[in-house]
Short mmCIF file of C-alpha atoms and ligand atoms in Angstrom, two decimals:
data_model
loop_
_atom_site.label_atom_id
_atom_site.label_comp_id
_atom_site.label_asym_id
_atom_site.label_seq_id
_atom_site.Cartn_x
_atom_site.Cartn_y
_atom_site.Cartn_z
CA MET K 1 74.62 -9.71 36.60
CA MET K 2 70.90 -10.44 36.55
CA LYS K 3 70.00 -14.06 37.20
CA ASN K 4 66.29 -13.75 36.61
CA ARG K 5 66.07 -12.75 32.96
CA THR K 6 62.33 -12.27 32.78
CA TYR K 7 60.48 -9.01 32.20
CA HIS K 8 57.07 -7.47 32.69
CA ILE K 9 56.08 -4.15 31.09
CA GLU K 10 53.14 -1.92 31.99
CA THR K 11 52.25 0.71 29.43
CA PHE K 12 50.43 4.04 29.85
CA GLY K 13 49.69 6.75 27.31
CA CYS K 14 49.17 6.78 23.57
CA GLN K 15 49.61 4.23 20.82
CA MET K 16 53.20 5.39 20.32
CA ASN K 17 53.95 4.17 23.82
CA ILE K 18 52.28 0.84 23.12
CA TYR K 19 54.45 0.53 20.02
CA ASP K 20 57.56 1.53 21.97
CA SER K 21 56.88 -1.11 24.62
CA ALA K 22 56.91 -3.68 21.81
CA ILE K 23 60.27 -2.24 20.67
CA VAL K 24 61.65 -2.63 24.19
CA GLU K 25 60.35 -6.21 24.35
CA SER K 26 62.07 -7.01 21.10
CA LEU K 27 65.36 -5.49 22.33
CA LEU K 28 65.14 -7.49 25.56
CA GLN K 29 64.32 -10.73 23.76
CA ARG K 30 67.40 -10.28 21.57
CA THR K 31 69.43 -10.39 24.79
CA GLY K 32 67.79 -13.57 26.04
CA PHE K 33 65.02 -12.12 28.19
CA ILE K 34 61.62 -13.78 28.21
CA THR K 35 58.19 -12.67 29.46
CA ALA K 36 57.69 -13.16 33.19
CA VAL K 37 54.84 -15.39 34.35
CA SER K 38 53.64 -12.55 36.59
CA ARG K 39 54.59 -9.04 37.60
CA GLU K 40 55.55 -10.28 41.07
CA GLN K 41 58.04 -12.80 39.72
CA ALA K 42 59.67 -10.58 37.08
CA GLY K 43 63.39 -9.97 37.22
CA LEU K 44 62.85 -6.71 35.37
CA PHE K 45 59.74 -4.61 35.77
CA LEU K 46 59.30 -1.65 33.41
CA ILE K 47 56.69 1.09 33.49
CA ASN K 48 56.32 3.00 30.22
CA THR K 49 54.85 6.36 31.13
CA CYS K 50 52.86 9.32 29.77
CA SER K 51 53.23 12.97 30.70
CA VAL K 52 50.50 14.52 28.57
CA ARG K 53 48.25 15.61 31.44
CA LYS K 54 48.91 16.05 35.15
CA HIS K 55 46.43 13.30 35.93
CA ALA K 56 48.38 10.80 33.77
CA GLU K 57 51.53 11.58 35.77
CA GLN K 58 49.78 11.38 39.12
CA ARG K 59 48.42 7.95 38.30
CA VAL K 60 51.89 6.62 37.54
CA PHE K 61 53.36 8.16 40.68
CA ALA K 62 50.63 6.63 42.85
CA LEU K 63 51.26 3.20 41.30
CA LEU K 64 55.00 3.60 41.62
CA SER K 65 54.68 4.12 45.38
CA GLN K 66 52.65 0.93 45.62
CA TYR K 67 55.26 -0.98 43.62
CA LYS K 68 57.79 -0.53 46.41
CA LYS K 69 56.19 -3.60 47.97
CA LEU K 70 57.06 -5.68 44.89
CA LYS K 71 60.70 -5.01 45.49
CA ASP K 72 60.46 -5.57 49.23
CA ASP K 73 59.06 -9.03 48.48
CA ASN K 74 61.49 -9.71 45.63
CA PRO K 75 64.70 -7.74 46.34
CA GLU K 76 66.43 -9.01 43.19
CA MET K 77 63.84 -7.25 41.04
CA ARG K 78 65.00 -4.26 38.99
CA ILE K 79 62.45 -1.53 38.38
CA GLY K 80 62.79 0.92 35.49
CA LEU K 81 60.60 3.89 34.63
CA ILE K 82 60.75 4.60 30.92
CA GLY K 83 59.00 6.86 28.40
CA CYS K 84 57.79 10.42 28.50
CA ILE K 85 57.84 11.06 32.27
CA ALA K 86 61.43 9.79 32.39
CA GLN K 87 62.46 12.19 29.65
CA ILE K 88 60.69 15.18 31.17
CA GLN K 89 61.51 14.72 34.85
CA GLY K 90 64.95 13.14 34.52
CA ALA K 91 67.21 11.91 37.31
CA GLU K 92 65.09 13.64 39.97
CA LEU K 93 62.81 10.59 39.76
CA LEU K 94 65.54 8.35 41.19
CA LYS K 95 65.60 10.53 44.30
CA MET K 96 61.83 10.73 44.56
CA PHE K 97 61.43 6.94 44.34
CA PRO K 98 64.37 5.17 46.01
CA HIS K 99 63.14 1.77 44.80
CA LEU K 100 63.58 2.82 41.16
CA ASP K 101 66.77 1.36 39.65
CA PHE K 102 66.90 3.30 36.45
CA ILE K 103 65.01 5.56 34.09
CA ALA K 104 65.21 5.74 30.29
CA GLY K 105 63.75 8.25 27.85
CA PRO K 106 62.07 7.29 24.55
CA ASP K 107 65.34 7.44 22.59
CA ASP K 108 67.39 5.41 25.07
CA TYR K 109 65.79 2.01 24.85
CA ARG K 110 68.68 0.34 23.02
CA ARG K 111 70.79 0.67 26.17
CA ILE K 112 68.26 -0.97 28.50
CA PRO K 113 69.52 -4.57 27.97
CA GLU K 114 73.10 -3.42 28.53
CA ILE K 115 72.38 -1.64 31.80
CA VAL K 116 70.09 -4.30 33.21
CA CYS K 117 72.64 -6.99 32.41
CA ASN K 118 75.53 -5.16 34.06
CA PHE K 119 73.96 -3.69 37.13
CA GLU K 120 77.26 -2.66 38.69
CA SER K 121 76.10 0.78 39.64
CA PRO K 122 72.38 0.74 40.17
CA LYS K 123 70.54 4.03 39.82
CA THR K 124 71.15 4.91 36.22
CA ALA K 125 69.52 7.73 34.32
CA LEU K 126 69.50 7.21 30.56
CA ILE K 127 68.35 10.49 29.11
CA SER K 128 69.74 11.61 25.78
CA CYS K 129 68.85 14.65 23.79
CA LEU K 130 66.16 13.53 21.42
CA SER K 131 67.00 13.83 17.79
CA SER K 132 67.83 10.93 15.56
CA GLU K 133 66.79 7.56 17.02
CA ASP K 134 64.07 5.86 14.99
CA TYR K 135 64.58 2.16 15.93
CA ASP K 136 64.26 1.50 12.23
CA ASP K 137 66.04 -1.88 12.42
CA VAL K 138 64.17 -3.15 15.50
CA LYS K 139 61.30 -5.47 14.74
CA PRO K 140 58.70 -4.89 17.43
CA TYR K 141 57.13 -7.85 19.14
CA GLN K 142 53.69 -8.48 17.58
CA SER K 143 50.65 -10.67 18.14
CA GLY K 144 47.12 -10.67 16.71
CA PRO K 145 45.68 -9.50 13.37
CA CYS K 146 46.09 -5.73 14.01
CA ALA K 147 49.46 -4.00 14.29
CA GLY K 148 50.61 -0.42 14.81
CA VAL K 149 53.66 0.83 12.92
CA ALA K 150 55.37 4.09 13.92
CA VAL K 151 56.10 5.83 10.62
CA MET K 152 57.64 8.81 12.35
CA ARG K 153 58.73 9.88 15.81
CA GLY K 154 58.69 13.19 17.66
CA CYS K 155 56.74 16.35 16.95
CA ASP K 156 57.76 19.83 15.75
CA ASN K 157 54.42 21.54 16.20
CA PHE K 158 54.82 22.92 19.70
CA CYS K 159 51.13 23.42 20.37
CA SER K 160 51.40 25.73 23.35
CA TYR K 161 49.75 23.33 25.83
CA CYS K 162 51.58 20.19 24.81
CA VAL K 163 54.51 18.36 26.37
CA VAL K 164 55.03 15.86 23.52
CA PRO K 165 57.72 17.85 21.62
CA TYR K 166 59.75 17.97 24.86
CA ALA K 167 59.13 14.31 25.68
CA ARG K 168 59.78 12.97 22.19
CA GLY K 169 62.02 15.46 20.45
CA ARG K 170 62.16 16.54 16.84
CA GLU K 171 60.01 15.04 14.17
CA ARG K 172 61.69 12.39 12.01
CA SER K 173 60.13 10.11 9.41
CA ARG K 174 61.30 6.56 8.83
CA PRO K 175 62.46 5.60 5.33
CA LEU K 176 59.65 4.40 3.07
CA VAL K 177 61.56 1.27 1.98
CA SER K 178 62.01 -0.01 5.50
CA LEU K 179 58.37 0.70 6.34
CA ILE K 180 57.31 -1.35 3.33
CA ASP K 181 59.62 -4.15 4.52
CA GLU K 182 57.97 -3.99 7.92
CA PHE K 183 54.48 -4.19 6.36
CA HIS K 184 55.53 -7.29 4.38
CA ARG K 185 56.99 -8.89 7.48
CA LEU K 186 53.78 -8.18 9.40
CA SER K 187 51.69 -9.55 6.56
CA ASP K 188 53.81 -12.73 6.53
CA SER K 189 53.15 -13.16 10.23
CA GLY K 190 49.37 -13.02 9.71
CA VAL K 191 48.65 -9.32 10.32
CA LYS K 192 45.63 -8.06 8.33
CA GLU K 193 45.33 -4.47 9.51
CA ILE K 194 48.04 -1.90 10.12
CA THR K 195 47.72 1.50 11.80
CA LEU K 196 50.33 4.04 10.70
CA LEU K 197 51.28 5.89 13.86
CA GLY K 198 52.77 9.29 14.53
CA GLN K 199 51.93 12.50 16.36
CA ASN K 200 51.30 14.18 13.02
CA VAL K 201 51.34 11.52 10.30
CA ASN K 202 50.19 13.92 7.59
CA SER K 203 53.62 15.58 7.62
CA TYR K 204 55.38 12.26 6.88
CA ARG K 205 58.15 12.80 4.34
CA ASP K 206 60.95 10.66 2.94
CA ASN K 207 62.59 12.61 0.09
CA ASP K 208 59.83 12.95 -2.54
CA ASN K 209 57.46 10.60 -0.78
CA ASP K 210 54.75 12.31 1.24
CA PHE K 211 52.04 10.70 3.37
CA ALA K 212 49.78 10.02 0.37
CA ALA K 213 52.69 8.18 -1.31
CA LEU K 214 53.11 6.10 1.85
CA LEU K 215 49.40 5.23 1.80
CA TYR K 216 49.55 4.11 -1.84
CA ALA K 217 52.66 2.03 -1.15
CA ALA K 218 51.12 0.40 1.93
CA ALA K 219 47.96 -0.48 -0.01
CA LYS K 220 50.08 -2.49 -2.49
CA VAL K 221 51.28 -4.91 0.21
CA ASP K 222 49.58 -8.28 -0.29
CA GLY K 223 47.89 -9.64 2.77
CA ILE K 224 47.47 -6.25 4.45
CA GLU K 225 43.78 -5.70 3.85
CA ARG K 226 43.11 -2.64 5.94
CA ILE K 227 45.16 0.49 6.65
CA ARG K 228 44.44 3.08 9.31
CA PHE K 229 46.44 6.08 10.43
CA MET K 230 46.56 8.52 13.30
CA THR K 231 46.91 11.33 14.21
CA SER K 232 46.09 13.80 11.45
CA HIS K 233 46.73 17.50 11.98
CA PRO K 234 44.34 20.02 10.34
CA LYS K 235 47.24 22.21 9.24
CA ASP K 236 48.82 19.32 7.29
CA LEU K 237 45.81 17.34 6.05
CA LYS K 238 45.77 17.82 2.27
CA GLU K 239 43.26 16.79 -0.35
CA ASN K 240 45.71 14.26 -1.82
CA ILE K 241 45.45 12.23 1.39
CA ILE K 242 41.64 12.03 1.17
CA LEU K 243 41.93 11.21 -2.55
CA ALA K 244 44.34 8.36 -1.70
CA MET K 245 41.77 7.08 0.81
CA ALA K 246 39.00 7.27 -1.78
CA ALA K 247 41.11 5.53 -4.43
CA ASN K 248 42.04 2.58 -2.22
CA ARG K 249 39.37 0.53 -0.55
CA LYS K 250 42.01 -0.93 1.75
CA ILE K 251 42.44 2.48 3.40
CA ALA K 252 39.80 2.72 6.10
CA PRO K 253 37.35 5.65 5.68
CA HIS K 254 38.11 7.13 9.10
CA LEU K 255 39.85 10.35 10.01
CA HIS K 256 40.91 11.33 13.52
CA LEU K 257 41.25 15.10 13.18
CA PRO K 258 41.74 16.90 16.50
CA LEU K 259 39.86 20.20 16.62
CA GLN K 260 40.97 21.24 20.16
CA SER K 261 38.82 24.40 20.09
CA GLY K 262 36.25 26.11 17.87
CA SER K 263 37.43 29.61 18.74
CA ASP K 264 40.02 31.30 16.49
CA LYS K 265 41.33 33.28 19.44
CA ILE K 266 41.98 30.09 21.43
CA LEU K 267 43.32 28.17 18.41
CA HIS K 268 45.80 30.98 17.87
CA LYS K 269 46.89 30.92 21.53
CA MET K 270 47.24 27.15 21.24
CA ASN K 271 49.55 27.66 18.22
CA ARG K 272 47.49 25.22 16.17
CA GLY K 273 48.06 26.91 12.81
CA TYR K 274 44.45 26.85 11.51
CA THR K 275 41.15 28.65 12.02
CA ALA K 276 37.71 27.19 12.71
CA GLU K 277 36.76 28.04 9.13
CA LYS K 278 39.75 26.16 7.73
CA TYR K 279 38.85 23.17 9.91
CA LEU K 280 35.25 23.20 8.65
CA ASN K 281 36.46 23.45 5.05
CA LEU K 282 38.53 20.31 5.58
CA ILE K 283 35.47 18.45 6.87
CA THR K 284 33.45 19.60 3.83
CA MET K 285 36.25 18.53 1.47
CA ALA K 286 36.59 15.11 3.14
CA ARG K 287 32.85 14.45 3.10
CA LYS K 288 32.54 15.54 -0.50
CA ILE K 289 35.14 12.99 -1.57
CA ILE K 290 34.10 10.20 0.87
CA PRO K 291 30.47 10.86 1.89
CA ASP K 292 30.33 8.21 4.64
CA ILE K 293 33.74 9.01 6.12
CA SER K 294 33.83 8.66 9.89
CA ILE K 295 35.33 11.67 11.67
CA THR K 296 36.55 11.68 15.26
CA THR K 297 38.28 14.42 17.22
CA ASP K 298 40.00 15.66 20.40
CA ILE K 299 38.80 18.76 22.27
CA ILE K 300 40.34 20.64 25.20
CA VAL K 301 38.05 22.76 27.40
CA GLY K 302 39.15 25.50 29.79
CA PHE K 303 42.29 26.61 27.98
CA PRO K 304 43.59 29.92 29.44
CA GLY K 305 41.39 32.82 28.32
CA GLU K 306 38.51 30.59 27.13
CA SER K 307 35.35 32.69 27.61
CA ASP K 308 31.76 31.43 27.49
CA ALA K 309 31.61 32.73 23.91
CA ASP K 310 34.78 30.80 22.94
CA PHE K 311 33.37 27.63 24.47
CA GLN K 312 30.10 28.21 22.64
CA GLN K 313 32.04 28.32 19.36
CA THR K 314 33.46 24.88 20.18
CA MET K 315 29.93 23.62 20.93
CA ASP K 316 28.71 25.08 17.62
CA ILE K 317 31.29 23.00 15.72
CA VAL K 318 30.43 19.90 17.78
CA ASN K 319 26.79 20.39 16.80
CA SER K 320 27.44 21.13 13.15
CA VAL K 321 30.14 18.54 12.36
CA ARG K 322 28.50 15.79 14.46
CA PHE K 323 31.67 13.81 15.18
CA ASP K 324 31.38 10.03 15.44
CA ASP K 325 33.54 10.03 18.55
CA THR K 326 35.17 12.78 20.60
CA PHE K 327 37.91 12.59 23.21
CA THR K 328 37.40 15.49 25.58
CA TYR K 329 39.95 16.84 28.04
CA ARG K 330 40.11 19.48 30.71
CA TYR K 331 43.10 21.74 30.13
CA SER K 332 46.00 20.69 32.33
CA VAL K 333 49.01 22.99 32.82
CA ARG K 334 52.24 21.32 31.73
CA PRO K 335 55.40 22.88 33.17
CA GLY K 336 57.86 23.98 30.52
CA THR K 337 55.26 24.51 27.80
CA LYS K 338 54.47 27.94 26.39
CA ALA K 339 50.95 27.90 27.83
CA ALA K 340 52.35 27.35 31.33
CA ALA K 341 53.19 31.07 31.24
CA PHE K 342 49.53 31.97 30.59
CA ILE K 343 47.29 32.47 33.59
CA ASP K 344 45.22 29.30 34.08
CA ASP K 345 42.18 31.53 34.59
CA VAL K 346 39.22 29.24 33.90
CA PRO K 347 38.09 28.08 37.36
CA GLU K 348 38.23 24.31 37.82
CA GLN K 349 34.50 24.16 38.49
CA LEU K 350 33.78 25.91 35.19
CA LYS K 351 36.14 23.54 33.36
CA ILE K 352 34.17 20.64 34.83
CA GLU K 353 30.84 22.19 33.80
CA ARG K 354 32.07 22.78 30.26
CA LEU K 355 33.44 19.26 30.09
CA GLU K 356 30.11 17.82 31.24
CA GLU K 357 28.19 19.90 28.72
CA ILE K 358 30.42 18.83 25.87
CA ILE K 359 30.46 15.17 26.93
CA SER K 360 26.69 14.97 27.02
CA ALA K 361 26.47 16.53 23.54
CA VAL K 362 29.13 14.31 21.98
CA ARG K 363 27.61 11.17 23.51
CA ARG K 364 24.15 12.04 22.24
CA ILE K 365 25.49 12.81 18.75
CA GLY K 366 27.72 9.71 18.66
CA ARG K 367 24.75 7.57 19.62
CA GLU K 368 22.45 9.22 17.04
CA ASN K 369 25.10 8.63 14.36
CA LEU K 370 25.21 4.96 15.32
CA GLU K 371 21.41 4.57 15.28
CA LYS K 372 21.42 5.72 11.65
CA LEU K 373 23.57 2.73 10.73
CA ILE K 374 20.97 0.11 11.65
CA GLY K 375 20.14 -2.06 8.66
CA LYS K 376 23.34 -1.16 6.81
CA THR K 377 26.10 -3.63 6.00
CA PHE K 378 29.70 -3.33 7.20
CA THR K 379 32.86 -5.41 7.21
CA VAL K 380 34.34 -6.35 10.54
CA LEU K 381 37.84 -7.66 11.21
CA ILE K 382 37.50 -10.06 14.12
CA GLU K 383 39.99 -9.17 16.86
CA ASN K 384 38.84 -11.01 19.96
CA GLU K 385 36.09 -12.69 21.86
CA SER K 386 33.45 -10.23 23.07
CA ARG K 387 34.11 -9.35 26.69
CA LYS K 388 30.45 -9.60 27.59
CA ASP K 389 29.43 -12.75 25.77
CA SER K 390 31.70 -15.65 24.85
CA ASP K 391 29.30 -16.66 22.05
CA TRP K 392 30.14 -13.45 20.16
CA TRP K 393 33.24 -12.05 18.49
CA MET K 394 34.35 -8.45 18.81
CA GLY K 395 35.96 -6.46 16.02
CA ARG K 396 36.05 -3.11 14.28
CA THR K 397 34.30 -1.99 11.16
CA GLU K 398 36.05 -0.14 8.35
CA HIS K 399 34.89 3.10 10.05
CA ASN K 400 36.62 2.04 13.28
CA ARG K 401 33.37 1.34 15.10
CA ILE K 402 33.25 -1.49 17.58
CA ALA K 403 30.95 -4.32 16.55
CA VAL K 404 30.03 -7.72 17.95
CA ILE K 405 28.91 -10.61 15.78
CA PRO K 406 27.78 -14.13 16.67
CA LYS K 407 30.50 -16.78 16.54
CA ASN K 408 29.62 -18.98 13.61
CA SER K 409 32.11 -20.21 11.09
CA CYS K 410 34.53 -17.31 11.38
CA PHE K 411 37.67 -16.84 13.52
CA ILE K 412 40.02 -14.18 14.86
CA GLY K 413 41.71 -12.50 11.89
CA ASP K 414 38.78 -13.08 9.49
CA PHE K 415 36.94 -10.28 7.67
CA THR K 416 33.19 -10.81 7.74
CA ASN K 417 30.25 -8.82 6.44
CA PHE K 418 27.36 -8.18 8.78
CA THR K 419 24.23 -6.06 8.98
CA ALA K 420 23.93 -3.67 11.93
CA GLY K 421 21.04 -4.93 14.07
CA GLU K 422 20.94 -2.79 17.18
CA ILE K 423 23.14 -0.41 19.15
CA SER K 424 24.05 -1.36 22.68
CA GLY K 425 26.03 1.35 24.47
CA PHE K 426 28.43 2.40 21.71
CA THR K 427 28.73 -1.08 20.21
CA ILE K 428 26.98 -2.23 17.04
CA ARG K 429 25.38 -5.66 17.42
CA ALA K 430 25.08 -7.71 14.26
CA GLU K 431 21.64 -8.78 13.14
CA ILE K 432 21.37 -12.55 13.48
CA LYS K 433 20.82 -14.26 10.14
CA GLU K 434 21.45 -17.83 9.08
CA ASP K 435 23.59 -17.27 6.00
CA LEU K 436 25.50 -14.28 7.34
CA HIS K 437 29.03 -15.46 7.66
CA ALA K 438 30.21 -15.96 4.14
CA PRO K 439 33.71 -14.47 4.03
CA ALA K 440 33.77 -10.90 2.72
CA ALA K 441 35.19 -10.37 -0.74
CA LEU K 442 38.57 -8.79 -0.20
CA HIS K 443 39.27 -5.74 -2.25
CA GLU K 444 42.14 -5.21 -4.65
CA ALA K 445 44.34 -2.17 -4.06
N1 SAH R 1 49.55 14.44 18.26
C1 SAH R 1 48.21 14.31 18.55
C2 SAH R 1 47.91 13.84 19.97
C3 SAH R 1 48.51 14.56 21.10
S1 SAH R 1 48.06 14.10 22.73
C4 SAH R 1 47.56 15.62 18.18
O1 SAH R 1 48.19 16.53 17.76
O2 SAH R 1 46.36 15.72 18.28
C5 SAH R 1 46.33 13.73 22.61
C6 SAH R 1 45.42 14.82 23.02
O3 SAH R 1 45.63 15.18 24.37
C7 SAH R 1 45.55 16.11 22.26
O4 SAH R 1 44.93 16.08 21.03
C8 SAH R 1 44.90 17.10 23.19
O5 SAH R 1 43.51 17.18 22.96
C9 SAH R 1 45.13 16.49 24.56
N2 SAH R 1 46.11 17.27 25.34
C10 SAH R 1 47.42 17.45 25.06
N3 SAH R 1 47.99 18.25 25.98
C11 SAH R 1 47.02 18.58 26.87
C12 SAH R 1 46.98 19.39 28.05
N4 SAH R 1 48.05 20.04 28.49
N5 SAH R 1 45.79 19.50 28.71
C13 SAH R 1 44.69 18.84 28.26
N6 SAH R 1 44.67 18.08 27.16
C14 SAH R 1 45.82 17.94 26.47
FE1 SF4 R 2 51.24 17.92 20.87
FE2 SF4 R 2 50.47 19.54 18.95
FE3 SF4 R 2 52.42 17.79 18.51
FE4 SF4 R 2 49.94 16.94 18.80
S1 SF4 R 2 50.70 18.24 17.14
S2 SF4 R 2 51.76 16.08 19.75
S3 SF4 R 2 49.10 18.33 20.28
S4 SF4 R 2 52.51 19.53 19.91
FE1 F3S R 3 51.77 10.59 26.53
FE2 F3S R 3 54.15 10.56 25.53
FE3 F3S R 3 52.11 9.66 24.12
S1 F3S R 3 53.30 12.17 26.76
S2 F3S R 3 50.42 10.90 24.83
S3 F3S R 3 52.87 8.78 25.97
S4 F3S R 3 53.86 10.76 23.36
#
C-alpha cells in the first residue's frame, strides 16, 4: 500500500500525450492522489513517453538512467514509464531499467491507480492490445483558457516511416454528444479556446457526423470563442472542412497540413496517399476560400531513396507554398515499420545538409510572411505573461502566431485586438497605442 499518495508527471511527445497525461492525472485524483510539491518528494513519478524518432527515445532513456538517483534518495518512490515507448518496447524495459516499477501503454491508464495502490508484486507491465479504449468518461485535468480535446485516438494510415499506429492502435472517434458535453464543461470552467486533437482529425466520424459536422457543433457552444484542430491529413482534407472554417469566425483560419515530401516517388514510398499536385490543389482550394489562411507543415528529409532531384521537389513546394511555419525532421528508422525494411541509403551528412538547407529557407519565408503583417490588426487570446518581459502578455492570434502585447487593462483569458508593430524573432510585438485595449467584439457562430 502506498503511503505517499502524491504524483509528478513528466510528458514528452505530441499534444495527444499532453492530453493523456491530463487523463492520468484525473484518474489518479479520483483515487485520492494529489500533485507532489516536487519531483523528488513524489510518491509516484510517471514519465509519459514518445517513440516517434530515435532521438525522442534516446532522450527518455538518458533521463531514466539519471532518475535512478531519485529512487536511491527516496526508496518508497514508485516510477512508471507510460505512453508510446511502453507500448512499443514492452516488458523488456523493466529489465533494462531495474529502478522502473511498472510500465503502461496508452490504453492501460485506467489500471494505474489500482496497481500503484496495491504494489504487492512490483514490476508490472500493463500492455493491452490497442483497440477500443477512448477514456470517453474521464474528464481530464484542465487549467488556463486553452484546452486540447482528443476527438479520436489511434491511427490507421500506416505511413511507412511511422510508429504511431503501433504505439496507439486503431483509429476510433469519440461520440459527438460526449464531445459536445466536454466542450460545455470546459466552457463552464472558463476555457475560451479548444484544440480538437487527433493524428488525423479530418477522418473523424460518428455515424453520419463527419469532421465538418463536429466543427459546426463545436462552434455552437457558448463561451468557446475559438476552435483549432490538428493534425489534418492531405488525403482526408475535404472542401467541406474549409467551408466550415470560412462559415464560422470562431474556427481559427489555420491549417496544419503535413507535406512530408514534394516528390511523388517518395510520397508513394511513404504510403501517404496523395501526390504533390493533389497537395498543391488543396492549398489553392483553401486559399481561394480563406485568402489569409495560415498554413503550416511537417517535412521529413532523407527518406530512403530520396535523391537530390526528389529533395529539390520538396524545396520547390516550400518556395511556392511559402508555409507560415514548418517542422522539419531528419528521417529516423523506426523498427517494426514498413520503411525499416528499406535501405536507409541517404548518408547522415547529406541528411544534415538537406535539413540545414530547408531550415534556412523555411525560416526566411516564415519571417518574410510575418513582416508582411506589420500594421495589420489581429485578435490575441492572452495565455500568459511574456517570458521575456513581465510588463507584456503573451498569446496567440487567430492564425496561431505568437504575439506579445503590453499589459494594460486586460488579463489572462481575455481576447484583445492589437496592431502588429514589429517582428522580434518569430514573435509579433503589438504597436503601443493609448486606446488599444478595448475588448474585442466576440463573434457569433
Ligand atoms: N499524425 C500526424 C503527426 C505524426 S508525428 C501526421 O500525420 O502528420 C509528427 C511528425 O513527425 C510527422 O508529421 C512526421 O513529419 C514526423 N515523423 C514521423 N515519423 C518519423 C520518422 N520515422 N522519422 C522522421 N520524422 C518522422
Ligand atoms: Fe503517423 Fe501517418 Fe498516422 Fe500521421 S497519419 S500518425 S504520420 S501513420
Ligand atoms: Fe510520439 Fe506517441 Fe505522439 S510516438 S508523437 S507521443 S502519438
